[in-house]
Amino acid sequence: MLVKKLKSNLQDYDGKEVTLQGWVRTNRKSKNVSFIELNDGSTFSNLQIVYTPEMGGYDEATKITTGSAIEVSGVVKVTPEGKQPLEINATKITVLGMADHDYPLQKKRHSFEYLREIPHVRPRANTYYAIFRVRSVLSMAIHTFFQDRGFVYVHTPEITGNDAEGAGQCFTVTTIKNQDYEKDFFGKHAQLTVSGQLHVEPFALTYRNVYTFGPTFRAENSNTTRHASEFWMIEPEMAFADLSDNMDVIEDMVKYCINYVLEHAPEEMAFFERVIDKDCINRVKAVASSTFKRMPYSEAIEELQKAKGRFENNDIFWGMDLQSEHERYICEEVVGGPVFLTDYPKEIKAFYMRENEDGKTVAACDLLVPYVGELVGGSQREERYDVLKAKMDALGMDEEILQWYMDLRRFGGCVHSGFGLGFDRMLMYLSGIQNIRDVQPYPRTPRNLIF
């Protein structure tokens, strides 16, 4: 019997005997009655187990340690007047696996820094117990959104010979100790992917609407709360879709994911609101019910120049790459809600983004939302072979490596667009958790590789 099933059918089980398995969160002994808080993994909240000296094995049960795995048989008692909707009056408690006394999670608040050192145990701590379930729920939301709309899910490779972003911040995959890659496993330089975009584009030109959702890697030596060396990305790609179509899908997806998580993880979101960020639910509800504005990058620069003196970085000029404080000012102070910034200078965007007619900007968009700034980045892709080739030549890129990508423009190419949503940052946004290390099961960051 699962606790979740009990709670969803209270009246059906009232007065009946059930058997459950789970882990002890707390065990409190008093003179005439004792209590175990049990969690079986099926729901966020614990189930109270009540046991008395009349139960066989009472003395042994009072010695059960926090973290132990147990099996409980007992009678269900519905308690509408109590803090919890039901409790179990135990008739038998069996230890399935006793936790040693040095079990690292005791009945006190542990710092996130401490819990990051024990990633194999920290899922049992309330914050992580909540966020990793929401991680699962949000994954389902992503797949449901795209599958319901006819998108094809494509598994793009983790090992690649291409650097999609052209930034060179890649992890090399090798079986040798030197850099003689011709003698290596693949006979060439191989690396972990920084994006699935280039590999998913050919499928968009086959199935029309596709998406890839998987891990990506950046060898960026950045020790911030927002960066990780391994993270998950959602990257849809759509044929016969321009930048405006792209933004429509982004808006629909973000709203859908917010509403899905609020519906399917209400206890976890209530916990975040109570313990992590008291505004998290109101904040995401406001986004889900708003209309996303659209503003050209040039107009955003004008607004920032009017507000000079309000930022840590007050060197505001056309062509700059906006910082988080600038992005938040635009969406929180100027727009008062989510906003797409569009038409960025081509020098600060990737080579594959479509060049606009002005020759200075590209058909790119970043979705900015209150509290975090940029949440999603996307663009219309450059479908013109000669323009793409000229851009790659100007950047000194090796065309031979990406000739296959350029060929897509010669073999039935068309207008197409796509975007990338950082899955881990979306979790941070939903929960109010400030550090990306606390939304990932096993975070990979510079100088940090536990397990």
Coordinates of C-alpha atoms in Angstrom, one line a residue:
M1 CA 0.0 0.0 0.0
L2 CA 1.3 3.5 -0.9
V3 CA 0.7 6.5 1.3
K4 CA -0.5 8.5 -1.8
K5 CA -3.2 5.9 -2.5
L6 CA -4.3 6.0 1.1
K7 CA -4.6 9.8 1.1
S8 CA -6.6 9.8 -2.1
N9 CA -9.2 7.3 -0.8
L10 CA -9.5 8.1 2.9
Q11 CA -13.0 6.9 3.5
D12 CA -12.4 3.6 1.7
Y13 CA -9.6 2.7 4.1
D14 CA -10.9 4.2 7.4
G15 CA -10.8 1.4 10.1
K16 CA -9.1 -1.1 7.8
E17 CA -5.8 -2.7 8.3
V18 CA -3.0 -2.0 5.8
T19 CA 0.7 -2.7 5.4
L20 CA 3.2 -0.1 4.3
Q21 CA 6.9 0.2 3.8
G22 CA 9.0 3.3 4.0
W23 CA 11.7 5.2 5.7
V24 CA 11.7 6.8 9.2
R25 CA 11.9 10.6 9.2
T26 CA 11.6 10.9 13.0
N27 CA 10.8 8.5 15.9
R28 CA 9.5 10.2 19.1
K29 CA 9.1 8.2 22.3
S30 CA 6.8 9.4 25.2
K31 CA 5.5 7.6 28.3
N32 CA 2.3 6.1 27.0
V33 CA 2.5 6.5 23.2
S34 CA 5.2 7.0 20.6
F35 CA 5.2 8.4 17.0
I36 CA 7.0 7.6 13.8
E37 CA 6.9 10.0 10.8
L38 CA 7.1 7.7 7.8
N39 CA 7.7 8.6 4.2
D40 CA 7.4 6.0 1.5
G41 CA 8.4 8.2 -1.5
S42 CA 4.9 8.3 -3.0
T43 CA 4.0 11.8 -1.7
F44 CA 5.8 14.8 -0.2
S45 CA 4.1 14.7 3.2
N46 CA 4.9 12.1 5.8
L47 CA 2.4 9.7 7.4
Q48 CA 2.2 9.5 11.2
I49 CA 2.5 6.0 12.8
V50 CA 1.2 5.8 16.3
Y51 CA 2.3 2.9 18.5
T52 CA 1.8 2.0 22.2
P53 CA 3.3 -0.3 24.8
E54 CA 0.5 -2.8 24.0
M55 CA 2.1 -3.5 20.6
G56 CA 4.4 -6.5 20.5
G57 CA 8.0 -5.3 20.1
Y58 CA 7.3 -1.9 21.5
D59 CA 10.7 -1.4 23.2
E60 CA 12.6 -2.4 20.0
A61 CA 10.5 -0.1 17.9
T62 CA 11.4 2.9 20.2
K63 CA 15.0 2.3 19.3
I64 CA 14.5 2.5 15.5
T65 CA 16.8 5.2 14.1
T66 CA 16.1 8.0 11.8
G67 CA 16.6 6.9 8.2
S68 CA 15.8 3.2 8.8
A69 CA 13.6 1.3 6.4
I70 CA 10.6 -0.3 8.1
E71 CA 7.4 -2.2 7.4
V72 CA 4.3 -1.2 9.3
S73 CA 1.0 -3.0 9.7
G74 CA -1.8 -1.2 11.4
V75 CA -5.3 0.2 11.3
V76 CA -6.1 3.4 9.4
K77 CA -7.7 6.2 11.4
V78 CA -9.0 9.2 9.6
T79 CA -8.3 12.4 11.6
P80 CA -10.1 15.3 9.9
E81 CA -9.6 17.4 13.0
G82 CA -5.8 16.8 13.1
K83 CA -2.9 18.3 11.3
Q84 CA -2.7 15.3 9.1
P85 CA -5.8 13.7 7.3
L86 CA -5.0 10.2 8.7
E87 CA -2.7 8.2 10.9
I88 CA -1.9 4.5 11.3
N89 CA -2.4 2.8 14.7
A90 CA 0.4 0.2 14.4
T91 CA -0.1 -3.4 15.3
K92 CA 3.3 -4.5 14.1
I93 CA 6.6 -2.7 13.1
T94 CA 9.4 -4.7 11.4
V95 CA 12.8 -3.2 10.7
L96 CA 13.9 -3.9 7.1
G97 CA 17.1 -2.0 7.2
M98 CA 18.4 -0.2 10.3
A99 CA 20.2 3.1 9.7
D100 CA 23.5 3.5 11.6
H101 CA 23.8 6.1 14.3
D102 CA 26.0 8.2 12.0
Y103 CA 23.2 8.6 9.5
P104 CA 24.0 12.2 8.2
L105 CA 20.4 13.6 8.2
Q106 CA 19.2 14.2 11.7
K107 CA 16.2 16.3 13.0
K108 CA 17.7 19.7 12.4
R109 CA 18.2 22.0 9.5
H110 CA 21.3 21.3 7.4
S111 CA 23.0 23.8 5.2
F112 CA 22.8 23.4 1.4
E113 CA 26.7 23.5 1.5
Y114 CA 26.8 20.4 3.8
L115 CA 24.1 18.6 1.8
R116 CA 26.0 19.0 -1.4
E117 CA 28.7 16.9 0.1
I118 CA 26.4 13.9 0.4
P119 CA 24.4 13.8 -2.8
H120 CA 23.6 10.1 -2.3
V121 CA 21.6 10.9 0.9
R122 CA 20.4 14.5 0.3
P123 CA 17.3 13.5 -1.7
R124 CA 15.7 12.6 1.7
A125 CA 16.1 16.2 2.9
N126 CA 12.9 18.1 2.4
T127 CA 14.1 20.7 -0.1
Y128 CA 15.8 18.1 -2.3
Y129 CA 12.9 15.6 -1.9
A130 CA 10.6 18.4 -3.3
I131 CA 12.9 19.6 -6.1
F132 CA 13.7 16.2 -7.5
R133 CA 10.0 15.3 -7.7
V134 CA 9.3 18.6 -9.4
R135 CA 12.2 17.8 -11.8
S136 CA 10.4 14.6 -12.7
V137 CA 7.0 16.5 -13.1
L138 CA 8.6 19.2 -15.2
S139 CA 10.2 16.6 -17.5
M140 CA 6.7 15.1 -18.0
A141 CA 5.3 18.5 -18.7
I142 CA 7.9 19.1 -21.5
H143 CA 7.2 15.8 -23.2
T144 CA 3.4 16.1 -22.9
F145 CA 3.5 19.7 -24.3
F146 CA 5.4 18.7 -27.4
Q147 CA 3.9 15.2 -27.9
D148 CA 0.4 16.6 -27.7
R149 CA 1.3 19.0 -30.5
G150 CA 2.7 16.4 -32.8
F151 CA 6.4 17.1 -32.3
V152 CA 8.8 14.2 -32.8
Y153 CA 11.3 13.5 -30.0
V154 CA 14.9 13.1 -31.4
H155 CA 17.8 11.7 -29.5
T156 CA 20.8 13.8 -30.5
P157 CA 24.4 12.5 -29.8
E158 CA 26.3 13.3 -26.7
I159 CA 29.6 12.7 -28.4
T160 CA 30.2 15.0 -31.4
G161 CA 32.8 16.5 -33.7
N162 CA 31.0 19.9 -33.8
D163 CA 31.0 22.9 -31.5
A164 CA 27.5 24.2 -32.1
E165 CA 28.1 27.6 -30.4
G166 CA 31.6 28.1 -31.8
A167 CA 32.9 29.2 -28.4
G168 CA 35.4 26.3 -28.0
Q169 CA 34.4 25.6 -24.4
C170 CA 34.1 21.8 -24.9
F171 CA 35.2 18.7 -23.1
T172 CA 37.4 16.4 -25.1
V173 CA 36.4 12.7 -25.3
T174 CA 39.5 10.6 -25.6
T175 CA 41.1 7.3 -24.9
I176 CA 44.7 8.5 -25.1
K177 CA 46.9 10.7 -23.0
N178 CA 48.3 12.9 -25.7
Q179 CA 46.6 14.9 -28.4
D180 CA 47.3 12.7 -31.4
Y181 CA 43.7 12.5 -32.2
E182 CA 44.2 10.6 -35.5
K183 CA 45.3 7.6 -33.3
D184 CA 42.4 8.1 -31.0
F185 CA 39.2 6.1 -30.8
F186 CA 37.3 8.0 -33.5
G187 CA 40.3 8.9 -35.5
K188 CA 39.6 12.6 -35.0
H189 CA 39.0 15.1 -32.2
A190 CA 35.7 14.3 -30.3
Q191 CA 33.9 16.2 -27.7
L192 CA 30.9 16.3 -25.5
T193 CA 28.0 18.2 -27.1
V194 CA 27.3 21.8 -26.0
S195 CA 23.9 21.7 -27.8
G196 CA 21.7 19.3 -29.7
Q197 CA 20.5 22.0 -32.1
L198 CA 22.7 21.3 -35.1
H199 CA 21.9 17.6 -35.0
V200 CA 18.2 18.1 -34.6
E201 CA 17.8 20.6 -37.5
P202 CA 18.0 17.8 -40.2
F203 CA 15.0 16.1 -38.5
A204 CA 13.0 19.4 -38.6
L205 CA 13.5 19.3 -42.3
T206 CA 12.0 15.8 -42.3
Y207 CA 9.3 15.8 -39.7
R208 CA 8.6 19.6 -39.6
N209 CA 8.3 19.9 -35.8
V210 CA 10.9 18.1 -33.6
Y211 CA 12.6 18.5 -30.2
T212 CA 15.5 17.1 -28.3
F213 CA 15.7 17.0 -24.5
G214 CA 18.9 15.8 -22.9
P215 CA 22.2 16.7 -21.2
T216 CA 24.7 19.2 -22.6
F217 CA 28.2 20.1 -21.5
R218 CA 30.2 23.3 -21.2
A219 CA 33.8 23.5 -20.1
E220 CA 33.3 27.0 -18.8
N221 CA 35.3 27.7 -15.7
S222 CA 32.6 29.8 -14.2
N223 CA 31.9 29.3 -10.5
T224 CA 28.6 31.1 -10.2
T225 CA 25.2 30.0 -8.9
R226 CA 23.8 29.9 -12.4
H227 CA 26.4 27.8 -14.3
A228 CA 27.1 24.1 -14.3
S229 CA 29.4 22.0 -16.5
E230 CA 26.6 19.5 -17.2
F231 CA 23.0 20.6 -17.6
W232 CA 19.9 19.6 -19.5
M233 CA 18.4 21.5 -22.4
I234 CA 15.1 21.4 -24.3
E235 CA 15.7 22.3 -27.9
P236 CA 12.7 22.3 -30.3
E237 CA 13.2 23.0 -34.0
M238 CA 10.3 23.9 -36.4
A239 CA 10.3 24.1 -40.2
F240 CA 8.2 26.7 -42.0
A241 CA 8.3 28.8 -38.8
D242 CA 9.8 32.3 -38.5
L243 CA 10.8 34.2 -35.4
S244 CA 7.3 35.3 -34.6
D245 CA 6.1 31.7 -34.8
N246 CA 9.0 30.7 -32.6
M247 CA 8.0 33.1 -29.9
D248 CA 4.4 31.9 -29.9
V249 CA 5.6 28.4 -29.1
I250 CA 8.0 29.6 -26.4
E251 CA 5.1 31.5 -24.7
D252 CA 2.7 28.6 -24.9
M253 CA 5.4 26.1 -23.6
V254 CA 6.4 28.3 -20.6
K255 CA 2.7 28.8 -19.6
Y256 CA 1.9 25.2 -20.0
C257 CA 4.9 24.0 -17.9
I258 CA 4.0 26.4 -15.1
N259 CA 0.4 25.3 -14.9
Y260 CA 1.3 21.6 -15.2
V261 CA 3.7 21.8 -12.3
L262 CA 1.2 23.7 -10.1
E263 CA -1.4 21.1 -10.8
H264 CA 0.8 18.0 -10.4
A265 CA 3.2 19.0 -7.6
P266 CA 1.0 21.2 -5.3
E267 CA 2.6 20.0 -2.1
E268 CA 6.1 20.6 -3.3
M269 CA 5.3 24.1 -4.6
A270 CA 3.6 24.9 -1.3
F271 CA 6.7 23.8 0.5
F272 CA 8.9 26.1 -1.7
E273 CA 6.5 29.0 -1.0
R274 CA 6.7 28.3 2.7
V275 CA 10.4 27.7 3.1
I276 CA 12.3 28.9 0.0
D277 CA 10.6 31.8 -1.6
K278 CA 7.2 33.2 -0.4
D279 CA 6.5 34.8 -3.8
C280 CA 7.3 31.8 -6.0
I281 CA 3.8 30.7 -6.7
N282 CA 2.3 34.1 -7.2
R283 CA 5.3 35.0 -9.4
V284 CA 4.9 32.1 -11.8
K285 CA 1.1 32.4 -11.8
A286 CA 1.4 36.0 -12.9
V287 CA 3.6 34.9 -15.8
A288 CA 1.3 32.1 -16.8
S289 CA -1.7 34.5 -17.0
S290 CA 0.1 37.4 -18.8
T291 CA 0.7 38.3 -22.4
F292 CA 4.4 38.2 -23.3
K293 CA 5.4 41.6 -24.7
R294 CA 8.0 42.0 -27.5
M295 CA 10.7 44.7 -27.6
P296 CA 13.6 45.2 -30.0
Y297 CA 17.1 45.1 -28.5
S298 CA 17.7 48.6 -29.6
E299 CA 14.7 49.9 -27.7
A300 CA 15.9 48.0 -24.6
I301 CA 19.3 49.8 -24.8
E302 CA 17.5 53.1 -25.0
E303 CA 15.5 52.3 -21.8
L304 CA 18.7 51.2 -20.0
Q305 CA 20.5 54.4 -21.0
K306 CA 17.7 56.4 -19.5
A307 CA 18.3 54.5 -16.2
K308 CA 22.1 54.9 -16.1
G309 CA 23.4 55.0 -12.5
R310 CA 21.0 52.2 -11.3
F311 CA 23.3 49.3 -12.3
E312 CA 26.5 47.8 -11.2
N313 CA 27.5 47.9 -14.8
N314 CA 26.5 51.3 -16.1
D315 CA 28.5 51.1 -19.3
I316 CA 25.4 50.9 -21.5
F317 CA 26.0 50.9 -25.3
W318 CA 24.5 49.4 -28.4
G319 CA 26.2 46.1 -29.1
M320 CA 26.7 45.1 -25.5
D321 CA 25.7 41.7 -24.1
L322 CA 23.1 42.4 -21.5
Q323 CA 23.8 41.3 -17.9
S324 CA 21.2 39.8 -15.6
E325 CA 20.6 43.1 -13.8
H326 CA 19.8 44.8 -17.2
E327 CA 17.5 42.0 -18.2
R328 CA 15.6 42.1 -14.9
Y329 CA 15.3 45.9 -15.1
I330 CA 13.7 45.7 -18.5
C331 CA 11.1 43.0 -17.6
E332 CA 10.5 44.1 -14.0
E333 CA 10.6 48.0 -14.2
V334 CA 10.0 48.8 -17.9
V335 CA 7.6 46.2 -19.0
G336 CA 6.3 44.9 -15.7
G337 CA 6.2 41.3 -16.8
P338 CA 7.7 38.8 -19.3
V339 CA 9.1 40.2 -22.5
F340 CA 10.9 39.0 -25.6
L341 CA 13.9 41.0 -26.6
T342 CA 14.4 40.7 -30.4
D343 CA 16.8 41.6 -33.2
Y344 CA 20.2 41.5 -31.4
P345 CA 23.5 42.7 -32.9
K346 CA 24.8 39.9 -35.0
E347 CA 28.3 40.1 -33.4
I348 CA 27.0 38.9 -30.0
K349 CA 24.9 36.0 -31.4
A350 CA 25.7 32.6 -32.9
F351 CA 26.7 32.1 -36.5
Y352 CA 23.6 30.2 -37.5
M353 CA 21.1 33.0 -36.7
R354 CA 19.4 34.6 -39.6
E355 CA 20.8 38.0 -40.6
N356 CA 18.2 40.8 -40.8
E357 CA 17.9 43.1 -43.8
D358 CA 19.7 45.9 -41.9
G359 CA 22.9 43.8 -42.0
K360 CA 23.6 44.6 -38.4
T361 CA 21.1 42.5 -36.4
V362 CA 19.9 38.9 -36.4
A363 CA 16.4 37.4 -36.0
A364 CA 17.0 36.3 -32.4
C365 CA 14.9 36.4 -29.3
D366 CA 15.5 36.1 -25.6
L367 CA 12.6 35.6 -23.2
L368 CA 13.1 37.7 -20.1
V369 CA 11.0 37.0 -17.0
P370 CA 10.9 38.8 -13.6
Y371 CA 13.2 37.5 -10.9
V372 CA 15.7 35.7 -13.1
G373 CA 16.1 37.6 -16.4
E374 CA 16.8 35.4 -19.4
L375 CA 14.9 32.1 -19.4
V376 CA 14.8 31.1 -23.0
G377 CA 16.9 31.9 -26.1
G378 CA 16.0 31.3 -29.7
S379 CA 16.2 32.4 -33.2
Q380 CA 15.2 32.0 -36.8
R381 CA 18.0 30.0 -38.5
E382 CA 19.9 31.3 -41.5
E383 CA 18.4 29.3 -44.4
R384 CA 20.4 31.1 -47.2
Y385 CA 23.5 29.1 -48.1
D386 CA 25.5 32.0 -49.4
V387 CA 24.8 34.2 -46.4
L388 CA 25.6 31.3 -44.0
K389 CA 28.9 30.6 -45.8
A390 CA 29.9 34.2 -45.7
K391 CA 29.3 34.4 -42.0
M392 CA 31.3 31.3 -41.3
D393 CA 34.1 32.6 -43.5
A394 CA 34.2 35.9 -41.6
L395 CA 34.4 34.0 -38.4
G396 CA 37.2 31.8 -39.6
M397 CA 35.2 28.6 -39.1
D398 CA 36.2 25.3 -40.6
E399 CA 33.6 24.7 -43.3
E400 CA 34.7 21.1 -43.9
I401 CA 33.5 20.1 -40.4
L402 CA 30.1 21.7 -40.9
Q403 CA 29.6 21.1 -44.6
W404 CA 26.8 18.7 -43.8
Y405 CA 25.0 21.4 -41.9
M406 CA 25.4 23.8 -44.8
D407 CA 24.1 21.2 -47.2
L408 CA 20.8 21.3 -45.5
R409 CA 20.4 24.7 -47.2
R410 CA 21.0 23.1 -50.6
F411 CA 18.8 20.0 -50.1
G412 CA 15.3 21.4 -49.7
G413 CA 16.0 24.0 -47.1
C414 CA 13.3 26.3 -45.9
V415 CA 12.6 29.0 -43.2
H416 CA 13.0 27.3 -39.8
S417 CA 13.4 28.4 -36.2
G418 CA 14.1 27.0 -32.8
F419 CA 15.0 27.7 -29.2
G420 CA 16.7 26.4 -26.1
L421 CA 15.3 26.3 -22.6
G422 CA 17.7 25.5 -19.8
F423 CA 15.8 22.9 -17.8
D424 CA 17.8 23.4 -14.6
R425 CA 17.2 27.2 -14.7
M426 CA 13.5 26.6 -15.2
L427 CA 13.5 24.6 -12.0
M428 CA 15.3 27.4 -10.2
Y429 CA 12.7 29.8 -11.5
L430 CA 9.8 27.7 -10.4
S431 CA 11.1 26.9 -6.9
G432 CA 13.0 30.1 -6.0
I433 CA 16.1 28.0 -5.3
Q434 CA 19.1 30.2 -5.9
N435 CA 21.9 27.8 -6.8
I436 CA 21.9 25.4 -9.8
R437 CA 23.8 22.9 -7.7
D438 CA 20.6 22.4 -5.6
V439 CA 18.3 21.5 -8.5
Q440 CA 20.6 18.9 -10.0
P441 CA 20.9 15.3 -8.6
Y442 CA 24.6 15.2 -9.1
P443 CA 25.9 18.6 -10.0
R444 CA 29.1 18.9 -12.1
T445 CA 30.9 22.2 -11.6
P446 CA 34.5 23.3 -11.7
R447 CA 36.7 21.4 -9.2
N448 CA 33.6 19.4 -8.2
L449 CA 33.0 15.8 -9.3
I450 CA 31.4 13.8 -6.4
F451 CA 30.7 10.3 -7.5

